[in-house]
Structures are given as structure tokens and as C-alpha cells.
Tab-separated table of C-alpha atoms and ligand atoms in Angstrom:
chain	number	residue	atom	x	y	z
A	1051	MET	CA	121.835	71.506	120.763
A	1052	ILE	CA	122.765	71.948	116.877
A	1053	TYR	CA	122.445	69.469	114.403
A	1054	ASN	CA	124.777	70.116	111.485
A	1055	GLU	CA	127.732	71.865	113.703
A	1056	GLU	CA	129.920	72.031	110.813
A	1057	PHE	CA	127.643	74.265	108.948
A	1058	GLU	CA	124.831	75.693	111.775
A	1059	THR	CA	128.046	77.441	113.191
A	1060	MET	CA	130.261	78.071	110.107
A	1061	PRO	CA	132.058	81.213	110.583
A	1062	ARG	CA	130.322	83.791	108.781
A	1063	GLU	CA	133.077	84.344	105.796
A	1064	VAL	CA	132.952	80.690	105.268
A	1065	ILE	CA	129.276	81.057	104.734
A	1066	LYS	CA	129.354	83.473	102.062
A	1067	VAL	CA	132.166	82.242	100.253
A	1068	LEU	CA	129.550	78.806	100.671
A	1069	GLN	CA	126.615	81.377	98.900
A	1070	VAL	CA	128.473	82.575	96.000
A	1071	LYS	CA	130.009	79.290	95.190
A	1072	ARG	CA	126.388	77.141	96.139
A	1073	LEU	CA	124.993	81.146	94.104
A	1074	GLN	CA	126.865	80.442	90.623
A	1075	GLN	CA	126.579	76.756	90.381
A	1076	VAL	CA	122.573	77.334	90.554
A	1077	LEU	CA	122.655	80.153	87.843
A	1078	GLU	CA	124.947	78.225	85.485
A	1079	ARG	CA	122.221	75.759	86.051
A	1080	VAL	CA	118.701	77.574	85.661
A	1081	TYR	CA	119.998	79.718	83.014
A	1082	HIS	CA	120.351	76.715	81.249
A	1083	THR	CA	117.903	74.347	81.755
A	1084	VAL	CA	115.461	76.519	82.286
A	1085	GLY	CA	113.625	78.820	79.898
A	1086	PHE	CA	112.210	81.458	81.899
A	1087	TYR	CA	115.376	82.049	83.985
A	1088	LYS	CA	117.355	82.258	80.521
A	1089	LYS	CA	114.756	84.716	79.239
A	1090	SER	CA	114.532	86.732	82.435
A	1091	PHE	CA	118.393	86.653	82.910
A	1092	ASP	CA	119.041	87.719	79.449
A	1093	ASP	CA	116.089	91.048	78.919
A	1094	ALA	CA	118.632	92.692	82.099
A	1095	LYS	CA	120.936	91.673	79.946
A	1096	VAL	CA	123.059	89.679	82.847
A	1097	LYS	CA	124.505	85.997	82.922
A	1098	PRO	CA	125.649	84.040	85.412
A	1099	ASP	CA	129.230	84.546	85.184
A	1100	ASP	CA	128.097	88.288	85.626
A	1101	ILE	CA	127.653	87.497	89.391
A	1102	LYS	CA	130.495	87.032	91.717
A	1103	THR	CA	129.256	88.192	94.983
A	1104	ILE	CA	126.571	88.325	96.243
A	1105	ALA	CA	126.322	92.176	95.911
A	1106	ASP	CA	126.260	91.307	92.568
A	1107	MET	CA	122.977	89.803	93.313
A	1108	LYS	CA	121.470	92.810	92.951
A	1109	LYS	CA	121.756	92.897	88.807
A	1110	LEU	CA	119.494	89.622	88.796
A	1111	PRO	CA	115.691	90.155	87.977
A	1112	PHE	CA	113.022	89.079	90.318
A	1113	THR	CA	111.105	86.022	90.696
A	1114	THR	CA	107.363	86.657	91.649
A	1115	ARG	CA	104.501	85.014	92.786
A	1116	LYS	CA	103.035	86.361	89.048
A	1117	ASN	CA	105.466	84.329	87.020
A	1118	LEU	CA	104.978	80.814	88.840
A	1119	ARG	CA	101.609	81.537	87.944
A	1120	ASP	CA	102.045	82.431	84.967
A	1121	ASN	CA	103.956	79.357	84.415
A	1122	TYR	CA	101.730	76.833	86.017
A	1123	PRO	CA	102.902	73.584	86.828
A	1124	PHE	CA	106.234	72.377	85.823
A	1125	GLY	CA	107.659	75.816	83.502
A	1126	LEU	CA	109.902	76.389	86.473
A	1127	PHE	CA	110.414	72.914	87.029
A	1128	ALA	CA	114.639	72.645	86.435
A	1129	VAL	CA	115.006	68.463	85.849
A	1130	PRO	CA	112.644	65.988	84.156
A	1131	MET	CA	109.740	64.958	85.396
A	1132	SER	CA	111.481	61.412	86.246
A	1133	SER	CA	113.773	63.147	88.454
A	1134	VAL	CA	110.808	64.829	91.047
A	1135	VAL	CA	109.820	62.303	93.554
A	1136	ARG	CA	106.940	64.455	95.808
A	1137	LEU	CA	104.270	67.868	93.962
A	1138	HIS	CA	103.961	69.865	96.604
A	1139	ALA	CA	101.169	73.028	95.507
A	1140	SER	CA	99.236	76.258	96.436
A	1141	SER	CA	95.056	76.791	97.025
A	1142	GLY	CA	93.581	78.347	93.995
A	1143	THR	CA	92.064	77.630	90.383
A	1144	SER	CA	93.876	76.454	87.707
A	1145	GLY	CA	96.294	79.002	86.158
A	1146	LYS	CA	95.956	80.728	89.333
A	1147	SER	CA	98.097	78.108	91.455
A	1148	ALA	CA	101.970	77.475	91.813
A	1149	VAL	CA	103.072	74.039	92.162
A	1150	PHE	CA	106.393	72.990	93.833
A	1151	GLY	CA	108.633	70.141	92.770
A	1152	TYR	CA	111.573	68.556	94.561
A	1153	THR	CA	114.176	65.549	93.618
A	1154	LYS	CA	114.504	62.948	96.252
A	1155	HIS	CA	118.034	65.580	97.502
A	1156	ASP	CA	115.581	67.738	97.976
A	1157	ILE	CA	113.745	65.732	100.722
A	1158	GLU	CA	116.826	64.656	102.329
A	1159	ILE	CA	117.679	68.382	102.418
A	1160	TRP	CA	114.523	69.697	103.481
A	1161	SER	CA	114.060	67.290	106.361
A	1162	ASP	CA	117.437	67.698	106.932
A	1163	LEU	CA	116.210	71.875	107.858
A	1164	ILE	CA	113.486	69.537	109.596
A	1165	ALA	CA	115.719	68.278	112.000
A	1166	ARG	CA	118.102	71.195	112.455
A	1167	SER	CA	115.286	72.722	113.723
A	1168	LEU	CA	113.291	69.921	115.776
A	1169	VAL	CA	116.875	70.126	117.640
A	1170	ALA	CA	117.331	73.824	117.886
A	1171	ALA	CA	113.876	73.386	119.831
A	1172	GLY	CA	115.714	70.699	122.092
A	1173	ILE	CA	114.091	67.958	121.187
A	1174	THR	CA	115.489	64.556	121.017
A	1175	LYS	CA	114.289	61.033	118.798
A	1176	ASN	CA	113.057	60.413	123.189
A	1177	ASP	CA	109.923	62.858	122.542
A	1178	ILE	CA	106.977	61.762	120.258
A	1179	ILE	CA	106.205	64.466	117.543
A	1180	HIS	CA	101.941	65.286	117.179
A	1181	ASN	CA	101.742	67.095	114.104
A	1182	ALA	CA	98.533	68.869	113.437
A	1183	PHE	CA	99.780	70.670	110.216
A	1184	GLY	CA	98.058	69.902	107.638
A	1185	TYR	CA	99.110	66.599	106.107
A	1186	GLY	CA	98.402	66.803	101.378
A	1187	LEU	CA	99.625	69.424	99.170
A	1188	PHE	CA	100.070	71.865	102.216
A	1189	THR	CA	103.355	71.829	102.769
A	1190	GLY	CA	103.639	71.503	106.530
A	1191	GLY	CA	102.066	68.410	107.490
A	1192	LEU	CA	105.063	65.860	105.959
A	1193	ALA	CA	107.557	68.072	105.797
A	1194	LEU	CA	107.808	67.535	109.488
A	1195	HIS	CA	107.330	64.245	109.511
A	1196	TYR	CA	110.209	63.189	107.292
A	1197	GLY	CA	111.994	65.526	110.114
A	1198	ALA	CA	110.917	64.556	113.200
A	1199	GLU	CA	111.602	60.756	111.637
A	1200	LYS	CA	114.864	61.932	110.326
A	1201	ILE	CA	115.957	62.410	114.131
A	1202	GLY	CA	114.117	59.056	115.628
A	1203	ALA	CA	111.348	61.224	117.103
A	1204	SER	CA	107.549	58.902	116.811
A	1205	VAL	CA	105.947	60.785	114.958
A	1206	ILE	CA	101.554	60.709	115.135
A	1207	PRO	CA	100.364	62.162	111.652
A	1208	MET	CA	98.144	63.586	112.793
A	1209	SER	CA	97.398	66.550	110.130
A	1210	GLY	CA	94.432	69.015	110.932
A	1211	GLY	CA	91.204	69.397	112.406
A	1212	ASP	CA	88.732	66.516	114.420
A	1213	THR	CA	89.429	68.293	117.154
A	1214	LYS	CA	88.096	66.101	120.103
A	1215	ARG	CA	90.332	63.333	118.607
A	1216	GLN	CA	93.313	65.176	118.965
A	1217	LEU	CA	93.151	65.819	122.388
A	1218	MET	CA	91.854	62.233	122.763
A	1219	ILE	CA	95.640	61.020	121.471
A	1220	LEU	CA	97.279	64.399	123.704
A	1221	GLN	CA	95.977	62.911	126.800
A	1222	ASP	CA	95.722	59.283	126.018
A	1223	PHE	CA	99.367	59.179	123.792
A	1224	GLY	CA	101.431	61.741	125.862
A	1225	PRO	CA	103.588	63.315	122.942
A	1226	THR	CA	105.908	65.648	123.984
A	1227	VAL	CA	106.406	67.895	121.047
A	1228	ILE	CA	103.071	70.179	118.878
A	1229	CYS	CA	103.318	71.147	115.271
A	1230	SER	CA	100.531	73.358	114.407
A	1231	LEU	CA	99.330	76.535	113.201
A	1232	PRO	CA	99.577	79.572	116.230
A	1233	SER	CA	96.158	79.775	116.100
A	1234	TYR	CA	95.563	75.744	116.757
A	1235	ALA	CA	98.062	75.344	118.665
A	1236	LEU	CA	96.224	78.029	121.504
A	1237	HIS	CA	92.348	76.515	120.166
A	1238	LEU	CA	93.061	73.287	121.984
A	1239	ALA	CA	93.576	74.531	125.228
A	1240	GLU	CA	90.848	76.472	124.998
A	1241	GLU	CA	88.434	73.511	123.982
A	1242	GLY	CA	90.004	71.320	126.253
A	1243	LYS	CA	89.853	73.396	129.046
A	1244	ALA	CA	86.021	73.476	127.950
A	1245	LEU	CA	86.205	70.457	127.816
A	1246	GLY	CA	87.486	69.697	131.554
A	1247	ILE	CA	90.891	68.460	130.294
A	1248	ASN	CA	93.537	70.297	132.662
A	1249	MET	CA	96.111	71.156	129.848
A	1250	LYS	CA	98.911	71.788	131.104
A	1251	SER	CA	98.698	68.191	132.924
A	1252	LEU	CA	99.638	67.174	130.010
A	1253	LYS	CA	102.895	66.034	128.993
A	1254	LEU	CA	103.803	68.406	126.357
A	1255	ARG	CA	107.072	70.674	126.657
A	1256	VAL	CA	107.684	72.018	123.771
A	1257	GLY	CA	105.057	73.894	119.973
A	1258	ILE	CA	106.639	74.408	116.722
A	1259	LEU	CA	105.057	77.185	115.682
A	1260	GLY	CA	104.124	78.866	112.337
A	1261	ALA	CA	101.894	79.607	109.036
A	1262	GLU	CA	100.812	82.333	110.109
A	1263	PRO	CA	102.081	85.371	111.455
A	1264	TRP	CA	101.757	85.517	115.631
A	1265	SER	CA	102.452	87.899	118.502
A	1266	ASN	CA	104.948	87.961	121.186
A	1267	ASP	CA	101.866	88.203	123.611
A	1268	THR	CA	99.767	84.809	121.624
A	1269	ARG	CA	103.379	82.915	122.322
A	1270	GLU	CA	102.703	84.049	126.454
A	1271	GLU	CA	99.248	82.778	126.117
A	1272	ILE	CA	100.024	79.431	124.273
A	1273	GLU	CA	102.819	79.349	127.368
A	1274	LYS	CA	100.642	79.806	129.608
A	1275	THR	CA	97.721	77.243	128.323
A	1276	LEU	CA	99.671	75.011	127.784
A	1277	GLY	CA	102.324	75.073	129.613
A	1278	ILE	CA	104.889	74.759	126.984
A	1279	SER	CA	108.274	76.614	124.969
A	1280	ALA	CA	106.934	77.586	121.806
A	1281	LEU	CA	109.137	78.392	119.502
A	1282	ASP	CA	108.568	79.994	115.977
A	1283	LEU	CA	108.785	78.062	112.250
A	1284	TYR	CA	108.821	79.548	109.380
A	1285	GLY	CA	109.507	78.433	105.862
A	1286	LEU	CA	108.172	78.978	102.539
A	1287	SER	CA	107.001	76.229	99.651
A	1288	GLU	CA	107.469	78.582	96.650
A	1289	VAL	CA	111.517	78.428	98.440
A	1290	MET	CA	111.321	74.813	100.367
A	1291	GLY	CA	108.366	74.677	102.686
A	1292	PRO	CA	109.001	74.956	106.503
A	1293	GLY	CA	112.796	74.786	108.264
A	1294	MET	CA	113.570	77.961	106.262
A	1295	ALA	CA	115.055	80.137	109.453
A	1296	MET	CA	113.888	78.633	113.101
A	1297	GLU	CA	113.800	79.993	116.638
A	1298	CYS	CA	116.427	78.466	118.482
A	1299	LEU	CA	115.167	77.193	122.272
A	1300	GLU	CA	118.587	79.321	124.296
A	1301	GLY	CA	118.148	82.693	121.898
A	1302	ARG	CA	114.081	82.970	121.183
A	1303	GLU	CA	114.862	85.994	120.052
A	1304	GLY	CA	113.660	86.006	115.887
A	1305	MET	CA	114.541	82.632	113.970
A	1306	HIS	CA	118.156	81.644	112.007
A	1307	ILE	CA	117.837	81.724	108.479
A	1308	PHE	CA	119.219	78.641	107.042
A	1309	GLU	CA	122.391	80.101	104.844
A	1310	ASP	CA	124.253	77.306	104.129
A	1311	HIS	CA	120.634	76.187	101.855
A	1312	PHE	CA	118.884	80.214	101.530
A	1313	ILE	CA	120.405	83.103	100.395
A	1314	VAL	CA	118.385	86.592	101.763
A	1315	GLU	CA	118.718	89.757	101.147
A	1316	THR	CA	115.747	93.167	101.987
A	1317	ILE	CA	114.500	95.025	99.368
A	1318	ASN	CA	111.868	98.018	99.943
A	1319	PRO	CA	109.167	96.474	99.050
A	1320	LYS	CA	107.980	100.124	96.532
A	1321	THR	CA	111.370	100.167	95.377
A	1322	GLY	CA	113.474	97.085	94.801
A	1323	GLU	CA	116.371	98.738	95.829
A	1324	VAL	CA	118.121	96.436	98.587
A	1325	LEU	CA	118.650	98.021	101.816
A	1326	PRO	CA	121.992	97.049	104.311
A	1327	GLU	CA	121.403	94.362	106.586
A	1328	GLY	CA	119.534	95.062	109.710
A	1329	GLU	CA	116.486	97.728	107.802
A	1330	GLU	CA	113.225	96.698	107.744
A	1331	GLY	CA	111.768	95.474	104.488
A	1332	GLU	CA	110.803	92.831	102.100
A	1333	LEU	CA	112.398	89.567	102.284
A	1334	VAL	CA	113.549	88.089	99.158
A	1335	TYR	CA	115.160	84.293	98.796
A	1336	THR	CA	117.779	82.715	96.791
A	1337	SER	CA	116.998	79.204	96.580
A	1338	ILE	CA	121.034	77.771	96.226
A	1339	THR	CA	120.723	74.338	97.110
A	1340	LYS	CA	117.469	73.376	95.353
A	1341	GLU	CA	117.567	70.942	91.991
A	1342	ALA	CA	113.494	70.478	91.236
A	1343	ASN	CA	112.734	74.309	90.864
A	1344	PRO	CA	115.387	76.500	92.089
A	1345	ILE	CA	114.685	79.814	92.640
A	1346	ILE	CA	116.568	83.121	92.216
A	1347	ARG	CA	115.641	85.745	94.510
A	1348	TYR	CA	111.695	85.473	95.394
A	1349	ARG	CA	109.914	88.223	96.452
A	1350	SER	CA	108.144	86.809	99.639
A	1351	GLY	CA	106.048	89.438	100.149
A	1352	ASP	CA	107.034	89.121	103.719
A	1353	ILE	CA	107.675	92.421	105.877
A	1354	SER	CA	110.890	91.648	108.551
A	1355	HIS	CA	114.225	92.576	109.900
A	1356	LEU	CA	117.266	90.111	109.937
A	1357	ILE	CA	119.106	90.829	113.279
A	1358	THR	CA	123.529	90.516	113.009
A	1359	LYS	CA	123.969	90.080	116.375
A	1360	PRO	CA	125.433	87.027	117.101
A	1361	CYS	CA	122.953	84.964	119.008
A	1362	ARG	CA	124.262	82.553	122.722
A	1363	CYS	CA	123.260	79.636	121.094
A	1364	GLY	CA	126.643	79.623	119.315
A	1365	ARG	CA	124.440	79.109	115.307
A	1366	SER	CA	126.557	81.531	113.394
A	1367	HIS	CA	123.370	82.512	111.262
A	1368	VAL	CA	121.851	85.199	110.918
A	1369	ARG	CA	118.165	85.421	111.928
A	1370	MET	CA	115.187	87.505	111.166
A	1371	GLU	CA	112.557	88.814	113.083
A	1372	ARG	CA	108.905	87.633	113.570
A	1373	VAL	CA	106.835	87.993	110.263
A	1374	SER	CA	104.050	90.571	111.113
A	1375	LYS	CA	103.168	92.238	108.040
A	1376	ARG	CA	102.881	91.675	104.178
A	1377	SER	CA	104.099	93.717	101.132
A	1378	ASP	CA	100.896	92.557	99.405
A	1379	ASP	CA	97.249	91.808	99.945
A	1380	MET	CA	97.873	88.217	101.046
A	1381	LEU	CA	95.835	86.027	104.344
A	1382	ILE	CA	96.672	83.914	106.426
A	1383	ILE	CA	93.077	82.071	106.800
A	1384	ARG	CA	93.578	79.589	109.316
A	1385	GLY	CA	97.368	78.786	107.992
A	1386	VAL	CA	95.888	79.103	104.187
A	1387	ASN	CA	97.382	81.518	102.508
A	1388	VAL	CA	94.641	83.776	100.239
A	1389	PHE	CA	94.736	86.568	97.743
A	1390	PRO	CA	91.110	88.631	97.271
A	1391	SER	CA	91.652	87.849	93.107
A	1392	GLN	CA	91.598	84.252	94.179
A	1393	ILE	CA	88.186	84.807	95.271
A	1394	GLU	CA	86.903	87.297	92.885
A	1395	ALA	CA	88.060	84.517	90.442
A	1396	ILE	CA	85.658	82.228	91.899
A	1397	LEU	CA	82.873	85.030	92.181
A	1398	VAL	CA	83.397	85.566	88.386
A	1399	ASP	CA	82.705	81.753	87.157
A	1400	ILE	CA	79.135	81.924	89.397
A	1401	GLU	CA	76.438	83.173	87.355
A	1402	GLY	CA	74.186	85.912	89.246
A	1403	LEU	CA	76.170	87.274	91.080
A	1404	ASN	CA	77.673	91.125	90.866
A	1405	PRO	CA	81.384	91.763	91.266
A	1406	GLN	CA	81.454	93.536	93.920
A	1407	TYR	CA	81.756	91.737	97.232
A	1408	GLN	CA	83.386	92.825	101.214
A	1409	ILE	CA	85.796	89.627	102.982
A	1410	VAL	CA	84.898	89.900	106.690
A	1411	ILE	CA	87.968	88.457	108.870
A	1412	ASP	CA	87.633	87.647	112.174
A	1413	ARG	CA	88.885	84.927	115.096
A	1414	VAL	CA	86.687	83.060	117.638
A	1415	GLU	CA	87.646	80.517	119.903
A	1416	ALA	CA	90.991	80.945	117.938
A	1417	LEU	CA	90.182	80.534	114.872
A	1418	ASP	CA	89.805	82.542	111.891
A	1419	THR	CA	86.073	82.819	110.442
A	1420	LEU	CA	85.727	84.385	107.014
A	1421	ASP	CA	82.772	85.937	105.690
A	1422	LEU	CA	81.886	86.713	102.616
A	1423	GLN	CA	79.378	89.074	101.975
A	1424	VAL	CA	78.303	88.964	97.326
A	1425	GLU	CA	75.859	91.237	96.118
A	1426	VAL	CA	73.513	89.300	93.375
A	1427	ASN	CA	72.733	91.259	90.105
A	1428	GLU	CA	69.605	92.590	88.616
A	1429	LYS	CA	68.005	89.045	87.199
A	1430	ILE	CA	68.355	87.277	90.481
A	1431	PHE	CA	67.179	89.332	92.658
A	1432	SER	CA	64.152	90.993	90.880
A	1433	ASP	CA	62.970	87.329	90.764
A	1434	SER	CA	60.162	85.563	91.955
A	1435	GLY	CA	60.313	83.169	94.091
A	1436	SER	CA	63.969	82.697	93.092
A	1437	VAL	CA	65.229	82.050	96.837
A	1438	LYS	CA	65.790	78.471	95.380
A	1439	GLU	CA	68.106	79.447	93.103
A	1440	LEU	CA	69.716	81.969	96.332
A	1441	GLN	CA	70.835	79.221	98.058
A	1442	LYS	CA	71.531	77.528	94.819
A	1443	ILE	CA	74.641	80.339	93.782
A	1444	GLU	CA	75.359	80.769	98.338
A	1445	GLN	CA	75.934	76.273	97.992
A	1446	ARG	CA	78.235	77.057	94.882
A	1447	ILE	CA	80.107	79.496	96.415
A	1448	LEU	CA	80.536	78.028	99.556
A	1449	LYS	CA	81.917	74.387	97.776
A	1450	ASP	CA	83.790	76.300	95.370
A	1451	MET	CA	85.693	78.076	97.964
A	1452	LYS	CA	86.107	74.828	99.848
A	1453	ASP	CA	87.350	72.835	96.862
A	1454	TYR	CA	89.678	75.395	94.825
A	1455	LEU	CA	90.726	77.601	98.124
A	1456	GLY	CA	90.651	74.691	101.343
A	1457	ILE	CA	89.033	77.227	103.178
A	1458	SER	CA	85.313	77.399	104.943
A	1459	ALA	CA	83.004	80.833	104.589
A	1460	ARG	CA	79.843	81.840	105.956
A	1461	VAL	CA	78.210	83.012	102.900
A	1462	LYS	CA	75.826	86.222	102.505
A	1463	LEU	CA	74.042	87.833	99.297
A	1464	VAL	CA	72.894	90.511	99.198
A	1465	GLU	CA	70.390	93.397	97.168
A	1466	PRO	CA	72.431	94.874	93.781
A	1467	ASN	CA	73.868	98.465	94.828
A	1468	THR	CA	74.828	97.615	99.253
A	1469	LEU	CA	78.558	97.037	98.584
A	1470	LYS	CA	79.533	98.993	96.119
A	1471	THR	CA	81.006	102.029	98.110
A	1472	GLY	CA	83.265	100.273	101.767
A	1473	ALA	CA	86.298	98.492	101.818
A	1474	LYS	CA	86.742	95.192	100.893
A	1475	ILE	CA	88.543	93.284	102.745
A	1476	ILE	CA	87.927	93.816	107.172
A	1477	ASP	CA	90.543	91.605	108.547
A	1478	LYS	CA	88.883	92.147	111.935
A	1479	ARG	CA	92.055	89.958	113.516
A	1480	ARG	CA	94.487	90.929	116.597
A	1481	PHE	CA	98.073	88.197	116.192
B	1864	DLL	O1	103.367	77.813	104.997
B	1864	DLL	C1	105.333	76.786	105.506
B	1864	DLL	C2	105.500	76.419	106.190
B	1864	DLL	C3	104.266	75.160	107.623
B	1864	DLL	C4	105.957	77.268	107.425
B	1864	DLL	C5	104.712	75.163	109.499
B	1864	DLL	C6	106.093	76.807	109.031
B	1864	DLL	C7	105.204	75.666	109.130
B	1864	DLL	P1	103.303	79.079	102.525
B	1864	DLL	O2	102.002	77.774	102.881
B	1864	DLL	O3	103.639	78.432	101.010
B	1864	DLL	O4	104.521	78.482	102.982
B	1864	DLL	O5	102.609	80.447	103.309
B	1864	DLL	C8	103.890	81.317	103.487
B	1864	DLL	O6	103.531	81.748	105.254
B	1864	DLL	O7	105.487	83.959	103.314
B	1864	DLL	C9	104.886	83.871	105.783
B	1864	DLL	O8	103.437	85.181	105.545
B	1864	DLL	C10	103.687	82.958	106.109
B	1864	DLL	N1	104.393	81.857	107.059
B	1864	DLL	C11	105.304	81.171	106.793
B	1864	DLL	N2	106.019	80.925	108.740
B	1864	DLL	C12	105.168	82.107	109.161
B	1864	DLL	C13	105.193	82.076	110.130
B	1864	DLL	C14	104.297	77.667	104.788
B	1864	DLL	N3	106.975	81.713	111.232
B	1864	DLL	C15	103.439	82.103	104.089
B	1864	DLL	N4	105.566	83.415	111.003
B	1864	DLL	C16	104.748	83.247	104.480
B	1864	DLL	C17	104.762	84.350	110.375
B	1864	DLL	C18	104.667	82.358	108.847
B	1864	DLL	N5	104.549	84.264	109.055
């Protein structure tokens, strides 16, 4: 099933023409409305007019996460706030977070893209969708919600957490679709089994899973334990959010990137050089229809490759292979993107600590865990009777990690000079 036959099966030459036309329009617009783009294009001595083909895009500078942060909160918006109807944001302390705006038209397009994704998974208005993606500043929950409503399906706005309640609703409401992190789908399956629920007897048929890396082995495990087809959904908030690319039920080999709205390039992450289509590298996205904050050549940090061979589903949009690696040190913990520098920024603000820490990430019962060891400074360490002080520091770290980054951690304070050597980050997870 195809939601938008005209655009999703467009011959590739026609897609390219459409992309160039939309690209030129968006370049003109950002050049004249966003100070950051005017300056970065001027610095690179390129004018919107110079871009006549997709290949010309290499003349344009990249946009990076740092650019977003430097322009926090609204510096990259191309429309007045009166035209913005929704704001989402990444986690982080002030100035370490990024904000994403959407006009009414952006929300319509985004909902259409999710509708396309759901239909690509064989979902119809007769389905009941259990949406366990987080609602809030994270883009997952609301995006899936609007897309599900768009196709007329019944949506349960479950959000994350409350596993026992989720299991009850899965049994009582009989949803046919689950949307969640792949790790959370596995966690639900394991918890359900432990409670004596026959997870295969549920009505679930399809899983729309994404927002974190997962492997084909994990897919098999999810499919086996839940008795569903598990499909991959991809996107990043800086460019739009989920619904930029979706795996189809027929192909099940890579995700179709919705190229009438996004241009994808692959680059060598070290040199920035554009690589031939199909080679592994960092994916770079340009949004060509977004109004509120269009983004030009955004370095996603995601390493993958494009699959250009035609898909049996009939969609002509290029596919991207599963994302398994990053070009930077970003960690995804329970679906939340975190940089070690953000954790560092929290620690630096707390008195009594040395800037030495070690993060150990693991997976227990399918859920990510984060153990943080931090050195206290000499003063705290040598102060007698400071157990209370240590507990206070520990509590503060836990609270700030939860408040600013949205992640729970286990914290252990250690003596000065114990963490100087050794790796700062140990990720024991196998996806
Ligand atoms: O994770 C949007 C999303 C929500 C996608 C729900 C799919 C489902 P961000 O929080 O901005 O947006 O995180 C984006 O997450 O650059 C990838 O590194 C990673 N990511 C997203 N989808 C996948 C996926 C949402 N299917 C970052 N496989 C991206 C692997 C994924 N990694």
C-alpha cells in the first residue's frame, strides 16, 4: 500500500527536478530571512543562485549541531513566531540544547510523512495504535500521534514508562500496532512474559520502531517474542523528526527516504567530501519544504549507506541502510540523545567534584542503564563527617541528569585521582 502514489513512485529524474526546484526556493528564503545562513553563505562565497544542480550543493557550507546551539533558542527560525504553532527541543542545559519550530504547514507535511510511514507498514484506519513513544519535547510521541490520526487509525497516546499499565492496555484494548523504541518493545515482551502473559496471543501485528540503533538480530527477537513484523522508522528532530525515512513491509531492506521533502548526501565524516551514492559515510540532510526552520546540509552524525536498487514495493525513493554507527560521541540512552560534554557541563556546575568521571552504559532486561562514577575533590574527601555532604552531591547529580537530560543514572562518588586513566565512556550494549 502506498499513501501518496504520485510522490512516492515518481520517476527518479522527476524527483531530481522537483528537488532542485524546492532547494532553490528554500535557499533563497533562508538567505534572506536567517542571519546565520546569510553569513555562512557569504563566508563561503556562495549565493543561492549558484546552486543549479544537486551536485552544486557541495559549494554550500554544512550546518552542525554547534550552529544550532550557538543560535539557541530561535536564531535559525525563518518565520516570525506568530507563524510557529509547535516547538520541540533536544535535551540539555540552556545553550546546550537545540530548538525545532513548526508552522501549521510543517505539521501537515510531517503528519503526511508519518501517514506514509504507517501505510508503508500496512497500517489502515482499522488499526488501533499503541503509541509508546514519549510525548513532550521529544518528537516521537506527537509526530506518530498526528500521523496515526491522519490515516484515521485509533491511537492510544500511551507515551513511555508505566510498563505494567502498558501491558494491561495491550491486553484490554487489543491494539494491532505498537510504536516504540525497539529496546522498549523487547522490554515489554520480557516483562509480560515474566508476569505470565502470553505475548503472542495479543492482537499486535506490526511494530513501528526507531529512535535508537538496533540490529537485525534484535528485530528477529522482537518479531519472535511478540509475533509481529517489526519495521524501522528513522528521523532526526533537527531536520523534521520521525518520518524522514521508513522501511516498507514488502522490501524490509533499508528505509525509503522521502526525497520529495529531503535531500540526502553521503560524506566522508573526516574530510567532508561528498561520496558516490551507495558508499558508507555520514548522512547529510537538507529539508526542502520545511517553513519554520529549514535546515541546509545538516550533518546528522549517522553513518550508513544508500541503497539505490529499485524496491519491490514500487516506491522510487532511495533507501538508507540501518544506522549502526555515529561519526561523533553522541550516545542514545533509552532513546534520549546525550553527549558526554552535556554530562560534563552538569558535573562542572556542582561544587565538590573533580572533572574526572566514567560512564558505563549497559542493557539490563532490554533497558539501557547508565552508571556514572565521579571523583570528589580533596576538600570533600578529607572533610570528616561529610557523609551527608556526599549524599547531597549524589542527589544533585541524579536530579540534574534527570531534569536537564531526561535520563536516570546510578551515581557513585569515588576518591580523588582514581579515574584519571581508564576510558571515560564504556558502552557494553550490543544492538
Ligand atoms: O529520535 C526521532 C524519532 C522518533 C525517530 C521516533 C524514530 C522514531 P532525535 O531525538 O532527534 O529524533 O534523534 C535522532 O536518533 O540522528 C539517529 O542517531 C537516531 N535514530 C533515529 N531513528 C533511528 C533508527 C528521533 N531508526 C537520532 N535507527 C538520529 C537508528 C535512529 N538510529
